PDB file of C-alpha atoms in Angstrom:
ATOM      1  CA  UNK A1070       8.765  -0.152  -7.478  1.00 85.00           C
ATOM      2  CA  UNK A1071       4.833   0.087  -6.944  1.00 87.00           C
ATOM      3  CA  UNK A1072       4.374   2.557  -9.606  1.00 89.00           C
ATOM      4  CA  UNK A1073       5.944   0.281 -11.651  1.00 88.00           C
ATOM      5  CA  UNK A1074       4.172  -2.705 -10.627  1.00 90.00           C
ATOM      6  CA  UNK A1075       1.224  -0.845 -12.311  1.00 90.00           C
ATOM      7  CA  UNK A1076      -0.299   1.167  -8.826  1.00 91.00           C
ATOM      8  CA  UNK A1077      -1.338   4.342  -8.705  1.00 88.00           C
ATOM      9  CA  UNK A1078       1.669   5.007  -6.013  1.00 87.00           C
ATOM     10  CA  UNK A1079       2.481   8.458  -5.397  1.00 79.00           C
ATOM     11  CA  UNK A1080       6.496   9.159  -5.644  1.00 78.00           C
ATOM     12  CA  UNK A1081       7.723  10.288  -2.041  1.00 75.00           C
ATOM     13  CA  UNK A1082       8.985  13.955  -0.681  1.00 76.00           C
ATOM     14  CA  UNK A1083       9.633  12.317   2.549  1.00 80.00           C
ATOM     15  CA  UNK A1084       9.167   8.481   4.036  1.00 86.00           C
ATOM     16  CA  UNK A1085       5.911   7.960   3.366  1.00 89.00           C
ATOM     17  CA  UNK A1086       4.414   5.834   0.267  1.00 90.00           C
ATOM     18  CA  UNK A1087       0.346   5.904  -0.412  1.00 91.00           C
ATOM     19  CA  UNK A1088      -0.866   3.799  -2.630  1.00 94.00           C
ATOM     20  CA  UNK A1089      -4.565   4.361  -3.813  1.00 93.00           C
ATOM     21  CA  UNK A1090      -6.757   1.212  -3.270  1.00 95.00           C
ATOM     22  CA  UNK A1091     -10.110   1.114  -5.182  1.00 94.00           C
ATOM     23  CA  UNK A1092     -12.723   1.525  -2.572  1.00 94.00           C
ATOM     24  CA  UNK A1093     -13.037   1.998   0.835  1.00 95.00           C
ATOM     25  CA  UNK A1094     -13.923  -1.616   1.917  1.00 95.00           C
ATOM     26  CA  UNK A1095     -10.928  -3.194  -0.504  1.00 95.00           C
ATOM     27  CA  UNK A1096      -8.766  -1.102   1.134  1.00 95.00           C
ATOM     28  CA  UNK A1097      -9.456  -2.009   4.378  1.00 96.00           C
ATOM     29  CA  UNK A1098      -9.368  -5.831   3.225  1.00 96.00           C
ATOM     30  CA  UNK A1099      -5.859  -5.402   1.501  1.00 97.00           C
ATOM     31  CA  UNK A1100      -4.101  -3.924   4.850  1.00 97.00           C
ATOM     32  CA  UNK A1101      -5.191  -6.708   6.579  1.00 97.00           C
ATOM     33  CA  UNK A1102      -3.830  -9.513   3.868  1.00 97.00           C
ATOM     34  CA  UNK A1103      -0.545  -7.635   4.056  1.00 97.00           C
ATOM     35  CA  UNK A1104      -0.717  -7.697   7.852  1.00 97.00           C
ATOM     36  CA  UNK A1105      -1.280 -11.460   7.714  1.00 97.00           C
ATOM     37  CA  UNK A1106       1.343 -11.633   5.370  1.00 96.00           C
ATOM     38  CA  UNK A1107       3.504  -9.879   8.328  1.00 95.00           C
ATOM     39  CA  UNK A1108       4.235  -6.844   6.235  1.00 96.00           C
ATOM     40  CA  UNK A1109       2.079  -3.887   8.246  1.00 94.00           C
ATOM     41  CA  UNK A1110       0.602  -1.046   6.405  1.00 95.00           C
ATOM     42  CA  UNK A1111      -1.742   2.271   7.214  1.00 95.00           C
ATOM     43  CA  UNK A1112      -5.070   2.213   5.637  1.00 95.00           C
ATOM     44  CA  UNK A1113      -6.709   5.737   5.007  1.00 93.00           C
ATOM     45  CA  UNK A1114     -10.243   6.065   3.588  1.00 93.00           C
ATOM     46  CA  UNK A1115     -12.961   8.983   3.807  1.00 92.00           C
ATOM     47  CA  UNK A1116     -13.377  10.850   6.056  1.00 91.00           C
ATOM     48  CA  UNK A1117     -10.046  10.822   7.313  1.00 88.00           C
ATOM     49  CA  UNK A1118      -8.899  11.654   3.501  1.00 86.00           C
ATOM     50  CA  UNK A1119      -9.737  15.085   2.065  1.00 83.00           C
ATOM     51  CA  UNK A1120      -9.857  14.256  -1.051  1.00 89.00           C
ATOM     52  CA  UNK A1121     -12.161  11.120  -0.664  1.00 88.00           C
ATOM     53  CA  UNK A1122      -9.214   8.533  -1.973  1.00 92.00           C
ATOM     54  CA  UNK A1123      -8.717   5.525   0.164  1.00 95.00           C
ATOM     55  CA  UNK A1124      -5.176   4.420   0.246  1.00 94.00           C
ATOM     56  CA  UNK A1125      -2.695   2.366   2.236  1.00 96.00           C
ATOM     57  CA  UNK A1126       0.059   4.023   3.580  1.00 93.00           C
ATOM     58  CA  UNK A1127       3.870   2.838   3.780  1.00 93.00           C
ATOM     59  CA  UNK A1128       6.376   4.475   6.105  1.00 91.00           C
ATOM     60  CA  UNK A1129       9.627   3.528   5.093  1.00 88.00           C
ATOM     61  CA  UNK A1130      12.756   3.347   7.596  1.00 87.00           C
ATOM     62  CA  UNK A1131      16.212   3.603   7.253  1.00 86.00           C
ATOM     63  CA  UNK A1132      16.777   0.169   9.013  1.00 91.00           C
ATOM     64  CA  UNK A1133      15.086  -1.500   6.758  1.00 91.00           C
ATOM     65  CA  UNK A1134      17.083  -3.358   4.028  1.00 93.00           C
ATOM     66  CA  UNK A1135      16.720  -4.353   0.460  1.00 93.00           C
ATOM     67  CA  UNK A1136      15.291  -7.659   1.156  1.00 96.00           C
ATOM     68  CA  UNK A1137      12.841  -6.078   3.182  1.00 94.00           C
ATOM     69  CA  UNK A1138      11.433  -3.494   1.065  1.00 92.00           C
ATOM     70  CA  UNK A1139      11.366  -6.370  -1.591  1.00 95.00           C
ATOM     71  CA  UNK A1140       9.336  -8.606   0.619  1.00 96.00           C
ATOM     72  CA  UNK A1141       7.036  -5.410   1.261  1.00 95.00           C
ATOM     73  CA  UNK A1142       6.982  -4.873  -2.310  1.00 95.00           C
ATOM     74  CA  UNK A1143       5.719  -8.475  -3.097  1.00 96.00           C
ATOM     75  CA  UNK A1144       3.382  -8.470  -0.375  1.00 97.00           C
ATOM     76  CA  UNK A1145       1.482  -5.860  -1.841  1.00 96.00           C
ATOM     77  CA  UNK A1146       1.635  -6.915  -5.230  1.00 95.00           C
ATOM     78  CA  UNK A1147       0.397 -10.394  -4.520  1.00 96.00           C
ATOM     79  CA  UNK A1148      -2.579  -9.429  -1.713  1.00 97.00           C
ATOM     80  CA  UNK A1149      -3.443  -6.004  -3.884  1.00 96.00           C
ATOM     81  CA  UNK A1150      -7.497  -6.942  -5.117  1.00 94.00           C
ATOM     82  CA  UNK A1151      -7.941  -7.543  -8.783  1.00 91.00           C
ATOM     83  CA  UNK A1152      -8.901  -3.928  -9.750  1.00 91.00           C
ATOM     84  CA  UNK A1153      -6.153  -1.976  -7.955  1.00 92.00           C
ATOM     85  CA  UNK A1154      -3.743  -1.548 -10.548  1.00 89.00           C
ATOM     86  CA  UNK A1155      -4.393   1.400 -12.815  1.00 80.00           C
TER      87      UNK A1155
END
């Protein structure tokens, strides 16, 4: 669903999402909108990267339901900064 909102979202082996965010500081700035919008959300940037790509991260759980992962969905979509989509 993020990929096809038009993020660079990278398509799971396992329950964890990452979605690349376009600099360090916007990244750090668009996990906390999503946290005020009550949805919560890793936030990765260098060093703690290898590659030097800051990201949020999404774990998904199998108690979460449809509704949920559509209000997680629209969270990011609607906090994400201007230049995040590809």
């Amino acid at each position: 669903r993020l990929s096809e909102a038009g993020f660079a979202a990278c398509t799971p082996t396992a329950a964890v999402i990452s979605v690349r965010a376009p600099s360090p500081e916007t990244a750090v700035e668009w996990a906390a909108r999503c946290r005020d919008e009550g949805v919560v959300v890793g936030c990765f940037r260098p060093p703690s990267v290898p590659d030097k790509v800051s990201r949020l991260r999404l774990a998904v759980r199998a108690d979460l339901t449809e509704a949920d992962l559509d209000r997680a969905v629209r969270t990011i979509t609607e906090t994400a900064p201007p230049n995040a989509r590809r």
